[in-house]
């Protein structure tokens, strides 16, 4: 909950009031360089809001405005603890000064993969600031001085005892209160407890308590707490961090209604669970849709750049999600890095009114933050070796990822023989339902066995969002 509060505060900060950016190059690659503005970093705990940009050598054409651009600036919120990133604004520029287009984004929080643009920026902005390092050094020096003083006091006490007559009787030993106290760098918990007992009246004896049955186990949610809840203290009033926890407790209780596909968290309620999910209810370019009545044209082939690699598989409470090694797709001169892929049953999208048994969504992200999702439809048929390898390492528990060291998968083997596809502009199919997502739905389905479908159904019998209105969107179909 604390992270959600911090993220909201950072998002509300007016970017227009920031100082003029001072760009610093952090990475140079063939055809582009990556820069960040260190003067306008906004930090709150482990959350950092940063402005970065990609400067291209060759001009690209903006699909919405039709104008050319060479600079993409992005304002992104990074969580240095979880290594997640959320893009909140993008600016396309023809050059250093001429703006082609700006867009505010209600983006989803996505994991940052090693070697990507976001990874390079995250590593830079998540380094502790120099002033923090100086403060830590100061505290360490103060603790060292206290410890040195304590050691000196102990040495003086020992020398004083050695100089006294050896015939000193035990009864004549100096009283304990005469001993020189040793400064401690730890809090005096005993003194605090004694003070609390003195400040509070002794409660009357209570009758024998009856044994209380433990509460039923709750389903795991994605609420991130800053610290475990502490037992109530007898202090007169909460202060500091405890005050924050006390005030935020009702919001935490409400947040336990997590989004899902049934009950209070079902798709029709997503927009009510979190203000950031409002696009789920009012968006006009939502996904999935029934793909029909498209125009048939000669679409540019998608260039898939996947390599065999190890993988990491997790049941995240909504689906089975997999991350593999480096991979990307290229389309119309633009490259999108593979972030992760996951499964839905049944397929979320329809083709001319027909649903398929399952679908796998391969989520990619470009340097400018735009998402592109490749959808591979799965139909009942022969066993799929790629899927079987994943199922062999299915985690036994939710949110407990498995990374088999010797198992290798090749995403190219999951793709259909024909690479023809449908394409349209839509949204994420899960909260916050962010729009501006490029969808690439493969026309030819891939076969999976009934047993492989049943294995996934044991975990998720239905994790598909209902069909959304197409609202007259243009759909293109490769011919």
XYZ file of N, CA and C in Angstrom, residues 173 201 213 265:
12
model
N 33.526 -4.806 47.506
C 33.580 -4.514 46.069
C 32.662 -3.341 45.740
N -1.554 1.490 33.774
C -2.038 0.795 34.978
C -2.065 -0.702 34.754
N -9.840 -20.755 17.259
C -9.401 -21.460 16.047
C -8.693 -20.495 15.130
N -14.011 -9.448 -7.938
C -12.901 -8.953 -8.757
C -13.065 -9.227 -10.228
